[in-house]
Amino acid sequence: MKRYDFIIAGGGMAGLSLAYYLTQSTLRDRSILILDKEFKNKNDRTWCFWERGEGTFEPIIFRKWPAVDFFGTVFSGSLNIGNYQYKMLRGIDFYEFVRNQLAKHPNIEFKQATINRVKDTPQGGFVIADDEPYMADFVFDSTFQLKLDIPEQHNLLQHFKGWVINAQNPCFDVKKPIMMDFRVEQQGDCRFIYVLPFDEKTALVEYTVFNEAVLTDYEYEVPLRNYIDRFLETGGYQICETEFGVIPMSDEPTQENPSEHVVRIGTAGGFTKPSTGYTFQRTQRYLAEIVKNLAATGSPKRRTSWFNRRFGLYDSILLNVLHKRRYPADDFFTLLYKRNHPAKVFEFLDEDTNFMEELKIMSSVPLGAFTKALFDVLKRRLL
């Protein structure tokens, strides 16, 4: 049985990002095995996020914008996002960039295999993949599946289908994407469109839903077609690419460090922000911290203060409002961006605000609905 310093179980965004950060640290010469059943060579997803300045993967950012448009119920227009930029990173660009960087390190090994088991032992982390055993000082696991059915928790899904379309007319504003457009039927859920322009004739148009169950292809495609026909003066268009995804929006408790030699990363480790589904930037932040700690102390454990756990409470309250349909989601997001500086909202969602700033933001939303949600969340936690 071959032993490694680190095994990365799952070679998706989280696993590849971790391997990249390891190569940028004093741990770059450690033996690393990356296991995944798939070889990532397709543009299977797109990550969109806001960021100040230049980030780790700035050389491969596909598009970035200094402003975004928003269409709500009683407020619409361009959002001043301050010194943030809204960025778009294509999956294929990320995979190719990271793999090319990792190929420079002969100590990193890839195996295409199905992971059967991950467990802790006194000797280290243990993995079985395609019935072959492997051992390491630490196993970083992104394959662990959350239950997402615990009655005491809030379990929603963010699911979406998008088309990259090529229009006959130059109908897209390349300087500004549409981050959220609620001019679609809500059907009691949170439903919106976003439009990311590549050039004047090409854009990704995506339909996103927050609720408990994915839709049929027809239920995604009808709103997409209706939106394009109503709001985009394409003059006719062709669908060049299709994108589909599902992201859990759950406050199910997760264990980033379930045992001494196993560390869960990505969604498996709770890196997805429950109330928004945003994963990419949080994953980068948390992985950088893990590698920093590992290089400095030999332990990958991140340290989170008790006070910082308040953001988990905020997430649960918003999930409760959405899940219980206590207030229309399109009205809530409209008020959030109308009554607050958009850059401060971004900072709040990144969990970089102080308590007084958070109180100001929370006072701008419907207090009745959110107070009911607060008491419901506290009752669930106490029980």
mmCIF file of C-alpha atoms in Angstrom:
data_model
loop_
_atom_site.group_PDB
_atom_site.id
_atom_site.type_symbol
_atom_site.label_atom_id
_atom_site.label_comp_id
_atom_site.label_asym_id
_atom_site.label_seq_id
_atom_site.Cartn_x
_atom_site.Cartn_y
_atom_site.Cartn_z
ATOM 1 C CA MET A 1 0.000 0.000 0.000
ATOM 2 C CA LYS A 2 1.522 3.290 -1.123
ATOM 3 C CA ARG A 3 1.690 6.147 1.345
ATOM 4 C CA TYR A 4 1.595 9.852 0.545
ATOM 5 C CA ASP A 5 1.949 13.005 2.564
ATOM 6 C CA PHE A 6 -1.458 14.218 1.354
ATOM 7 C CA ILE A 7 -4.335 12.609 -0.512
ATOM 8 C CA ILE A 8 -6.924 14.860 -2.130
ATOM 9 C CA ALA A 9 -10.161 12.901 -2.574
ATOM 10 C CA GLY A 10 -12.006 14.675 -5.364
ATOM 11 C CA GLY A 11 -10.350 16.653 -8.126
ATOM 12 C CA GLY A 12 -12.943 19.348 -8.681
ATOM 13 C CA MET A 13 -12.662 23.028 -7.868
ATOM 14 C CA ALA A 14 -11.886 22.548 -4.164
ATOM 15 C CA GLY A 15 -9.426 19.695 -4.626
ATOM 16 C CA LEU A 16 -7.509 21.325 -7.466
ATOM 17 C CA SER A 17 -7.445 24.675 -5.655
ATOM 18 C CA LEU A 18 -5.982 23.001 -2.574
ATOM 19 C CA ALA A 19 -3.288 21.309 -4.652
ATOM 20 C CA TYR A 20 -2.439 24.648 -6.264
ATOM 21 C CA TYR A 21 -2.118 26.417 -2.899
ATOM 22 C CA LEU A 22 0.142 23.619 -1.653
ATOM 23 C CA THR A 23 2.461 24.201 -4.627
ATOM 24 C CA GLN A 24 2.619 27.892 -3.717
ATOM 25 C CA SER A 25 3.737 27.107 -0.152
ATOM 26 C CA THR A 26 6.719 25.554 1.610
ATOM 27 C CA LEU A 27 4.870 22.219 1.256
ATOM 28 C CA ARG A 28 5.343 22.176 -2.531
ATOM 29 C CA ASP A 29 7.688 19.161 -2.418
ATOM 30 C CA ARG A 30 5.379 16.899 -0.401
ATOM 31 C CA SER A 31 3.972 13.799 -2.105
ATOM 32 C CA ILE A 32 0.358 14.381 -3.162
ATOM 33 C CA LEU A 33 -2.183 12.016 -4.713
ATOM 34 C CA ILE A 34 -5.300 13.472 -6.372
ATOM 35 C CA LEU A 35 -8.164 11.013 -6.904
ATOM 36 C CA ASP A 36 -11.237 11.644 -9.031
ATOM 37 C CA LYS A 37 -13.482 9.472 -11.186
ATOM 38 C CA GLU A 38 -13.548 12.118 -13.937
ATOM 39 C CA PHE A 39 -10.867 13.896 -15.902
ATOM 40 C CA LYS A 40 -11.819 17.562 -15.862
ATOM 41 C CA ASN A 41 -11.532 18.593 -19.511
ATOM 42 C CA LYS A 42 -14.935 20.174 -20.196
ATOM 43 C CA ASN A 43 -16.434 23.591 -19.577
ATOM 44 C CA ASP A 44 -18.949 22.078 -17.167
ATOM 45 C CA ARG A 45 -19.592 25.139 -15.009
ATOM 46 C CA THR A 46 -19.047 28.872 -14.547
ATOM 47 C CA TRP A 47 -18.169 30.623 -11.316
ATOM 48 C CA CYS A 48 -19.253 34.219 -10.763
ATOM 49 C CA PHE A 49 -18.184 36.243 -7.760
ATOM 50 C CA TRP A 50 -17.304 39.727 -6.597
ATOM 51 C CA GLU A 51 -13.780 40.569 -5.500
ATOM 52 C CA ARG A 52 -11.602 43.537 -4.590
ATOM 53 C CA GLY A 53 -8.382 43.895 -6.532
ATOM 54 C CA GLU A 54 -6.670 40.967 -8.209
ATOM 55 C CA GLY A 55 -7.189 37.456 -6.931
ATOM 56 C CA THR A 56 -5.284 34.194 -7.115
ATOM 57 C CA PHE A 57 -6.686 33.237 -10.501
ATOM 58 C CA GLU A 58 -6.694 36.698 -12.067
ATOM 59 C CA PRO A 59 -4.756 35.580 -15.203
ATOM 60 C CA ILE A 60 -7.624 33.299 -16.236
ATOM 61 C CA ILE A 61 -10.620 35.490 -15.367
ATOM 62 C CA PHE A 62 -12.817 35.300 -18.473
ATOM 63 C CA ARG A 63 -14.660 38.587 -17.965
ATOM 64 C CA LYS A 64 -14.881 41.204 -15.216
ATOM 65 C CA TRP A 65 -17.057 44.250 -14.735
ATOM 66 C CA PRO A 66 -16.859 47.359 -12.475
ATOM 67 C CA ALA A 67 -20.653 47.662 -12.203
ATOM 68 C CA VAL A 68 -23.739 45.463 -12.421
ATOM 69 C CA ASP A 69 -27.413 46.002 -13.211
ATOM 70 C CA PHE A 70 -30.258 44.945 -10.941
ATOM 71 C CA PHE A 71 -33.966 44.671 -11.724
ATOM 72 C CA GLY A 72 -36.241 44.348 -8.704
ATOM 73 C CA THR A 73 -39.847 45.070 -7.829
ATOM 74 C CA VAL A 74 -39.688 48.758 -6.817
ATOM 75 C CA PHE A 75 -36.070 49.521 -7.629
ATOM 76 C CA SER A 76 -33.980 48.893 -10.724
ATOM 77 C CA GLY A 77 -30.775 50.259 -12.148
ATOM 78 C CA SER A 78 -27.018 50.115 -12.018
ATOM 79 C CA LEU A 79 -25.491 49.150 -8.669
ATOM 80 C CA ASN A 80 -22.458 51.061 -7.456
ATOM 81 C CA ILE A 81 -20.233 48.243 -6.200
ATOM 82 C CA GLY A 82 -17.404 50.517 -5.103
ATOM 83 C CA ASN A 83 -13.956 48.974 -5.428
ATOM 84 C CA TYR A 84 -15.376 45.516 -6.090
ATOM 85 C CA GLN A 85 -15.426 43.920 -9.505
ATOM 86 C CA TYR A 86 -17.887 41.273 -10.601
ATOM 87 C CA LYS A 87 -15.898 38.434 -12.164
ATOM 88 C CA MET A 88 -16.589 35.391 -14.289
ATOM 89 C CA LEU A 89 -14.336 32.329 -14.407
ATOM 90 C CA ARG A 90 -15.018 29.442 -16.787
ATOM 91 C CA GLY A 91 -14.532 25.906 -15.529
ATOM 92 C CA ILE A 92 -12.399 24.786 -18.472
ATOM 93 C CA ASP A 93 -9.991 27.709 -18.020
ATOM 94 C CA PHE A 94 -9.614 26.903 -14.335
ATOM 95 C CA TYR A 95 -9.027 23.172 -14.898
ATOM 96 C CA GLU A 96 -6.438 23.731 -17.627
ATOM 97 C CA PHE A 97 -4.578 26.426 -15.700
ATOM 98 C CA VAL A 98 -4.305 24.426 -12.475
ATOM 99 C CA ARG A 99 -3.412 21.168 -14.199
ATOM 100 C CA ASN A 100 -0.651 22.901 -16.159
ATOM 101 C CA GLN A 101 0.726 24.349 -12.928
ATOM 102 C CA LEU A 102 0.551 21.016 -11.108
ATOM 103 C CA ALA A 103 2.277 19.233 -13.998
ATOM 104 C CA LYS A 104 5.445 21.137 -13.103
ATOM 105 C CA HIS A 105 5.645 19.145 -9.853
ATOM 106 C CA PRO A 106 6.590 15.463 -10.299
ATOM 107 C CA ASN A 107 5.646 14.797 -6.678
ATOM 108 C CA ILE A 108 1.952 15.273 -7.569
ATOM 109 C CA GLU A 109 0.195 12.195 -8.911
ATOM 110 C CA PHE A 110 -3.245 11.921 -10.526
ATOM 111 C CA LYS A 111 -5.346 8.761 -10.559
ATOM 112 C CA GLN A 112 -8.708 8.514 -12.304
ATOM 113 C CA ALA A 113 -10.684 6.260 -9.978
ATOM 114 C CA THR A 114 -13.960 6.020 -8.092
ATOM 115 C CA ILE A 115 -13.520 6.682 -4.383
ATOM 116 C CA ASN A 116 -15.130 3.884 -2.392
ATOM 117 C CA ARG A 117 -14.240 4.866 1.150
ATOM 118 C CA VAL A 118 -12.520 7.526 3.247
ATOM 119 C CA LYS A 119 -11.791 6.907 6.915
ATOM 120 C CA ASP A 120 -9.404 7.753 9.724
ATOM 121 C CA THR A 121 -6.956 5.289 11.276
ATOM 122 C CA PRO A 122 -4.295 5.633 13.975
ATOM 123 C CA GLN A 123 -1.673 5.520 11.204
ATOM 124 C CA GLY A 124 -3.259 8.257 9.068
ATOM 125 C CA GLY A 125 -6.043 8.924 6.608
ATOM 126 C CA PHE A 126 -7.115 5.871 4.622
ATOM 127 C CA VAL A 127 -8.756 5.857 1.178
ATOM 128 C CA ILE A 128 -10.016 3.026 -0.998
ATOM 129 C CA ALA A 129 -10.453 3.922 -4.684
ATOM 130 C CA ASP A 130 -11.363 1.280 -7.275
ATOM 131 C CA ASP A 131 -10.683 -1.252 -4.492
ATOM 132 C CA GLU A 132 -7.067 -0.053 -4.140
ATOM 133 C CA PRO A 133 -5.945 1.156 -0.675
ATOM 134 C CA TYR A 134 -3.991 4.384 -0.112
ATOM 135 C CA MET A 135 -2.698 6.035 3.056
ATOM 136 C CA ALA A 136 -1.606 9.583 3.878
ATOM 137 C CA ASP A 137 -0.769 11.851 6.770
ATOM 138 C CA PHE A 138 -3.903 13.823 5.844
ATOM 139 C CA VAL A 139 -6.810 13.129 3.500
ATOM 140 C CA PHE A 140 -8.642 16.178 2.170
ATOM 141 C CA ASP A 141 -12.091 14.971 1.202
ATOM 142 C CA SER A 142 -14.511 16.890 -1.039
ATOM 143 C CA THR A 143 -16.655 13.819 -1.824
ATOM 144 C CA PHE A 144 -18.547 13.523 1.474
ATOM 145 C CA GLN A 145 -22.274 13.973 0.858
ATOM 146 C CA LEU A 146 -24.405 16.065 3.194
ATOM 147 C CA LYS A 147 -27.732 14.515 4.196
ATOM 148 C CA LEU A 148 -29.815 17.583 3.243
ATOM 149 C CA ASP A 149 -32.933 16.011 4.776
ATOM 150 C CA ILE A 150 -32.602 16.715 8.508
ATOM 151 C CA PRO A 151 -36.022 18.084 9.592
ATOM 152 C CA GLU A 152 -34.531 20.485 12.149
ATOM 153 C CA GLN A 153 -32.400 22.206 9.494
ATOM 154 C CA HIS A 154 -33.263 24.368 6.511
ATOM 155 C CA ASN A 155 -32.603 22.551 3.260
ATOM 156 C CA LEU A 156 -33.042 24.440 0.008
ATOM 157 C CA LEU A 157 -31.395 24.074 -3.375
ATOM 158 C CA GLN A 158 -30.039 26.692 -5.705
ATOM 159 C CA HIS A 159 -30.517 25.207 -9.158
ATOM 160 C CA PHE A 160 -30.040 26.810 -12.519
ATOM 161 C CA LYS A 161 -29.975 26.298 -16.234
ATOM 162 C CA GLY A 162 -28.268 28.672 -18.603
ATOM 163 C CA TRP A 163 -27.621 29.149 -22.291
ATOM 164 C CA VAL A 164 -24.725 30.829 -23.993
ATOM 165 C CA ILE A 165 -26.520 32.485 -26.893
ATOM 166 C CA ASN A 166 -25.273 34.205 -30.007
ATOM 167 C CA ALA A 167 -27.642 36.976 -31.111
ATOM 168 C CA GLN A 168 -28.080 38.421 -34.580
ATOM 169 C CA ASN A 169 -28.236 41.983 -33.189
ATOM 170 C CA PRO A 170 -25.598 43.635 -30.934
ATOM 171 C CA CYS A 171 -27.942 43.732 -27.943
ATOM 172 C CA PHE A 172 -25.638 43.227 -24.943
ATOM 173 C CA ASP A 173 -23.901 45.941 -22.915
ATOM 174 C CA VAL A 174 -20.382 44.556 -22.513
ATOM 175 C CA LYS A 175 -19.665 47.006 -19.675
ATOM 176 C CA LYS A 176 -22.398 45.744 -17.340
ATOM 177 C CA PRO A 177 -23.847 42.313 -16.627
ATOM 178 C CA ILE A 178 -27.287 41.840 -15.113
ATOM 179 C CA MET A 179 -26.619 40.292 -11.706
ATOM 180 C CA MET A 180 -30.249 39.733 -10.729
ATOM 181 C CA ASP A 181 -33.397 40.287 -12.745
ATOM 182 C CA PHE A 182 -36.634 39.412 -10.961
ATOM 183 C CA ARG A 183 -38.863 40.196 -13.938
ATOM 184 C CA VAL A 184 -39.891 36.535 -14.126
ATOM 185 C CA GLU A 185 -42.781 34.733 -12.441
ATOM 186 C CA GLN A 186 -41.792 33.917 -8.872
ATOM 187 C CA GLN A 187 -44.322 31.101 -8.282
ATOM 188 C CA GLY A 188 -43.822 31.520 -4.530
ATOM 189 C CA ASP A 189 -40.065 30.924 -4.779
ATOM 190 C CA CYS A 190 -37.000 33.059 -5.381
ATOM 191 C CA ARG A 191 -36.478 33.097 -9.166
ATOM 192 C CA PHE A 192 -34.326 35.398 -11.242
ATOM 193 C CA ILE A 193 -32.318 35.710 -14.437
ATOM 194 C CA TYR A 194 -28.764 36.882 -14.813
ATOM 195 C CA VAL A 195 -27.049 37.918 -18.029
ATOM 196 C CA LEU A 196 -23.269 37.864 -18.451
ATOM 197 C CA PRO A 197 -22.156 39.485 -21.733
ATOM 198 C CA PHE A 198 -19.073 38.145 -23.515
ATOM 199 C CA ASP A 199 -19.375 40.657 -26.345
ATOM 200 C CA GLU A 200 -22.166 42.678 -27.979
ATOM 201 C CA LYS A 201 -23.729 39.586 -29.533
ATOM 202 C CA THR A 202 -22.839 36.793 -27.103
ATOM 203 C CA ALA A 203 -23.875 36.241 -23.478
ATOM 204 C CA LEU A 204 -24.657 33.629 -20.861
ATOM 205 C CA VAL A 205 -28.336 33.919 -19.904
ATOM 206 C CA GLU A 206 -29.172 31.854 -16.829
ATOM 207 C CA TYR A 207 -32.386 31.080 -14.956
ATOM 208 C CA THR A 208 -31.884 30.478 -11.216
ATOM 209 C CA VAL A 209 -34.330 29.134 -8.626
ATOM 210 C CA PHE A 210 -34.136 28.833 -4.831
ATOM 211 C CA ASN A 211 -36.538 26.144 -3.579
ATOM 212 C CA GLU A 212 -36.691 22.512 -2.487
ATOM 213 C CA ALA A 213 -36.618 20.567 -5.773
ATOM 214 C CA VAL A 214 -35.086 20.768 -9.240
ATOM 215 C CA LEU A 215 -37.360 21.403 -12.229
ATOM 216 C CA THR A 216 -37.864 19.644 -15.527
ATOM 217 C CA ASP A 217 -35.948 20.860 -18.570
ATOM 218 C CA TYR A 218 -39.194 22.374 -19.877
ATOM 219 C CA GLU A 219 -39.705 24.384 -16.661
ATOM 220 C CA TYR A 220 -36.271 25.967 -17.028
ATOM 221 C CA GLU A 221 -36.430 26.546 -20.761
ATOM 222 C CA VAL A 222 -39.825 28.276 -20.970
ATOM 223 C CA PRO A 223 -38.807 31.148 -18.631
ATOM 224 C CA LEU A 224 -35.475 31.430 -20.447
ATOM 225 C CA ARG A 225 -37.141 31.753 -23.843
ATOM 226 C CA ASN A 226 -39.781 34.145 -22.531
ATOM 227 C CA TYR A 227 -37.153 36.368 -20.940
ATOM 228 C CA ILE A 228 -34.974 36.481 -24.050
ATOM 229 C CA ASP A 229 -37.958 37.234 -26.291
ATOM 230 C CA ARG A 230 -39.292 39.947 -23.965
ATOM 231 C CA PHE A 231 -36.202 41.777 -22.734
ATOM 232 C CA LEU A 232 -33.336 41.076 -25.128
ATOM 233 C CA GLU A 233 -33.537 42.497 -28.632
ATOM 234 C CA THR A 234 -31.575 39.654 -30.162
ATOM 235 C CA GLY A 235 -33.219 39.639 -33.606
ATOM 236 C CA GLY A 236 -33.003 35.873 -33.304
ATOM 237 C CA TYR A 237 -30.360 33.780 -31.583
ATOM 238 C CA GLN A 238 -28.582 30.446 -31.502
ATOM 239 C CA ILE A 239 -27.845 28.405 -28.358
ATOM 240 C CA CYS A 240 -24.113 27.652 -28.357
ATOM 241 C CA GLU A 241 -23.673 26.035 -24.913
ATOM 242 C CA THR A 242 -25.907 24.780 -22.098
ATOM 243 C CA GLU A 243 -25.080 24.867 -18.404
ATOM 244 C CA PHE A 244 -26.909 23.212 -15.514
ATOM 245 C CA GLY A 245 -26.082 22.972 -11.830
ATOM 246 C CA VAL A 246 -27.428 22.348 -8.330
ATOM 247 C CA ILE A 247 -25.909 23.873 -5.180
ATOM 248 C CA PRO A 248 -27.145 23.044 -1.658
ATOM 249 C CA MET A 249 -28.369 25.933 0.463
ATOM 250 C CA SER A 250 -28.449 24.283 3.858
ATOM 251 C CA ASP A 251 -27.529 25.085 7.446
ATOM 252 C CA GLU A 252 -26.939 21.418 8.180
ATOM 253 C CA PRO A 253 -24.033 21.260 10.659
ATOM 254 C CA THR A 254 -20.838 20.186 8.937
ATOM 255 C CA GLN A 255 -17.587 18.891 10.348
ATOM 256 C CA GLU A 256 -14.587 20.313 8.567
ATOM 257 C CA ASN A 257 -12.377 18.172 10.788
ATOM 258 C CA PRO A 258 -14.363 14.999 11.532
ATOM 259 C CA SER A 259 -11.235 13.143 12.693
ATOM 260 C CA GLU A 260 -7.511 13.605 13.237
ATOM 261 C CA HIS A 261 -6.335 12.776 9.717
ATOM 262 C CA VAL A 262 -9.391 13.619 7.563
ATOM 263 C CA VAL A 263 -10.315 17.171 6.528
ATOM 264 C CA ARG A 264 -13.449 17.922 4.534
ATOM 265 C CA ILE A 265 -13.228 20.694 1.966
ATOM 266 C CA GLY A 266 -15.597 22.417 -0.449
ATOM 267 C CA THR A 267 -19.303 21.853 0.053
ATOM 268 C CA ALA A 268 -18.468 18.722 2.076
ATOM 269 C CA GLY A 269 -16.705 20.923 4.627
ATOM 270 C CA GLY A 270 -19.350 23.620 4.787
ATOM 271 C CA PHE A 271 -17.537 26.038 2.477
ATOM 272 C CA THR A 272 -20.735 26.907 0.572
ATOM 273 C CA LYS A 273 -22.440 29.946 2.060
ATOM 274 C CA PRO A 274 -25.858 28.607 3.100
ATOM 275 C CA SER A 275 -27.928 31.697 2.379
ATOM 276 C CA THR A 276 -26.574 32.427 -1.108
ATOM 277 C CA GLY A 277 -24.986 29.247 -2.466
ATOM 278 C CA TYR A 278 -21.776 31.151 -3.213
ATOM 279 C CA THR A 279 -18.857 28.743 -2.970
ATOM 280 C CA PHE A 280 -15.856 29.762 -5.055
ATOM 281 C CA GLN A 281 -14.492 32.683 -3.048
ATOM 282 C CA ARG A 282 -15.173 31.129 0.361
ATOM 283 C CA THR A 283 -13.423 27.970 -0.773
ATOM 284 C CA GLN A 284 -10.356 29.947 -1.876
ATOM 285 C CA ARG A 285 -10.263 31.850 1.405
ATOM 286 C CA TYR A 286 -10.644 28.768 3.586
ATOM 287 C CA LEU A 287 -8.151 26.646 1.626
ATOM 288 C CA ALA A 288 -5.510 29.370 1.764
ATOM 289 C CA GLU A 289 -5.957 29.444 5.537
ATOM 290 C CA ILE A 290 -5.727 25.648 5.788
ATOM 291 C CA VAL A 291 -2.471 25.557 3.826
ATOM 292 C CA LYS A 292 -1.032 28.456 5.820
ATOM 293 C CA ASN A 293 -1.768 26.648 9.101
ATOM 294 C CA LEU A 294 -0.484 23.335 7.772
ATOM 295 C CA ALA A 295 2.816 24.894 6.685
ATOM 296 C CA ALA A 296 3.256 26.821 9.940
ATOM 297 C CA THR A 297 2.109 24.287 12.535
ATOM 298 C CA GLY A 298 1.679 20.920 10.827
ATOM 299 C CA SER A 299 -2.064 21.071 11.505
ATOM 300 C CA PRO A 300 -4.666 21.970 8.846
ATOM 301 C CA LYS A 301 -7.292 23.087 11.359
ATOM 302 C CA ARG A 302 -8.742 26.550 10.809
ATOM 303 C CA ARG A 303 -9.529 28.635 13.850
ATOM 304 C CA THR A 304 -12.928 30.322 13.936
ATOM 305 C CA SER A 305 -13.830 32.572 16.840
ATOM 306 C CA TRP A 306 -17.087 32.083 18.685
ATOM 307 C CA PHE A 307 -18.228 35.565 17.704
ATOM 308 C CA ASN A 308 -17.762 34.890 13.994
ATOM 309 C CA ARG A 309 -20.340 32.122 14.245
ATOM 310 C CA ARG A 310 -22.984 34.854 14.217
ATOM 311 C CA PHE A 311 -22.882 34.730 10.412
ATOM 312 C CA GLY A 312 -24.215 31.170 10.569
ATOM 313 C CA LEU A 313 -27.187 32.499 12.535
ATOM 314 C CA TYR A 314 -27.798 35.164 9.884
ATOM 315 C CA ASP A 315 -27.714 32.472 7.196
ATOM 316 C CA SER A 316 -30.251 30.342 9.049
ATOM 317 C CA ILE A 317 -32.602 33.305 9.509
ATOM 318 C CA LEU A 318 -32.612 34.115 5.785
ATOM 319 C CA LEU A 319 -33.026 30.447 4.893
ATOM 320 C CA ASN A 320 -35.998 30.311 7.265
ATOM 321 C CA VAL A 321 -37.586 33.329 5.570
ATOM 322 C CA LEU A 322 -37.123 31.747 2.148
ATOM 323 C CA HIS A 323 -38.121 28.233 3.202
ATOM 324 C CA LYS A 324 -41.217 29.324 5.115
ATOM 325 C CA ARG A 325 -42.024 31.951 2.453
ATOM 326 C CA ARG A 326 -42.431 34.576 5.141
ATOM 327 C CA TYR A 327 -41.761 37.428 2.708
ATOM 328 C CA PRO A 328 -41.538 37.581 -1.095
ATOM 329 C CA ALA A 329 -37.920 36.984 -2.083
ATOM 330 C CA ASP A 330 -37.975 39.460 -4.949
ATOM 331 C CA ASP A 331 -39.180 42.215 -2.605
ATOM 332 C CA PHE A 332 -36.563 41.290 0.012
ATOM 333 C CA PHE A 333 -33.605 41.466 -2.377
ATOM 334 C CA THR A 334 -34.961 44.692 -3.842
ATOM 335 C CA LEU A 335 -35.095 46.327 -0.402
ATOM 336 C CA LEU A 336 -31.665 44.974 0.482
ATOM 337 C CA TYR A 337 -30.000 46.697 -2.470
ATOM 338 C CA LYS A 338 -32.225 49.784 -2.421
ATOM 339 C CA ARG A 339 -31.646 50.631 1.249
ATOM 340 C CA ASN A 340 -27.950 49.715 1.500
ATOM 341 C CA HIS A 341 -24.820 50.525 -0.420
ATOM 342 C CA PRO A 342 -24.300 47.512 -2.710
ATOM 343 C CA ALA A 343 -20.597 47.308 -1.845
ATOM 344 C CA LYS A 344 -21.535 47.035 1.833
ATOM 345 C CA VAL A 345 -23.989 44.236 1.009
ATOM 346 C CA PHE A 346 -21.150 42.388 -0.760
ATOM 347 C CA GLU A 347 -18.941 42.925 2.273
ATOM 348 C CA PHE A 348 -21.693 41.596 4.555
ATOM 349 C CA LEU A 349 -22.182 38.486 2.408
ATOM 350 C CA ASP A 350 -18.406 37.944 2.474
ATOM 351 C CA GLU A 351 -18.626 38.084 6.303
ATOM 352 C CA ASP A 352 -16.198 41.021 6.462
ATOM 353 C CA THR A 353 -18.481 43.517 8.255
ATOM 354 C CA ASN A 354 -18.542 44.491 11.914
ATOM 355 C CA PHE A 355 -21.541 44.025 14.197
ATOM 356 C CA MET A 356 -22.779 47.618 13.956
ATOM 357 C CA GLU A 357 -22.708 47.466 10.151
ATOM 358 C CA GLU A 358 -24.648 44.215 10.293
ATOM 359 C CA LEU A 359 -27.313 45.724 12.535
ATOM 360 C CA LYS A 360 -27.759 48.564 10.054
ATOM 361 C CA ILE A 361 -28.206 46.135 7.159
ATOM 362 C CA MET A 362 -30.567 43.899 9.113
ATOM 363 C CA SER A 363 -32.696 46.874 10.133
ATOM 364 C CA SER A 364 -33.311 47.609 6.455
ATOM 365 C CA VAL A 365 -35.201 44.352 5.814
ATOM 366 C CA PRO A 366 -38.815 43.531 6.831
ATOM 367 C CA LEU A 367 -38.505 43.231 10.600
ATOM 368 C CA GLY A 368 -41.723 41.273 11.164
ATOM 369 C CA ALA A 369 -40.811 38.400 8.853
ATOM 370 C CA PHE A 370 -37.219 38.248 10.027
ATOM 371 C CA THR A 371 -38.140 38.424 13.717
ATOM 372 C CA LYS A 372 -40.456 35.437 13.287
ATOM 373 C CA ALA A 373 -37.667 33.640 11.478
ATOM 374 C CA LEU A 374 -35.205 34.459 14.289
ATOM 375 C CA PHE A 375 -37.452 32.943 16.964
ATOM 376 C CA ASP A 376 -38.106 29.874 14.817
ATOM 377 C CA VAL A 377 -34.376 29.351 14.274
ATOM 378 C CA LEU A 378 -33.634 29.750 17.993
ATOM 379 C CA LYS A 379 -36.411 27.292 18.887
ATOM 380 C CA ARG A 380 -35.029 24.714 16.444
ATOM 381 C CA ARG A 381 -31.530 25.098 17.874
ATOM 382 C CA LEU A 382 -32.680 24.849 21.473
ATOM 383 C CA LEU A 383 -34.767 21.771 20.795
#
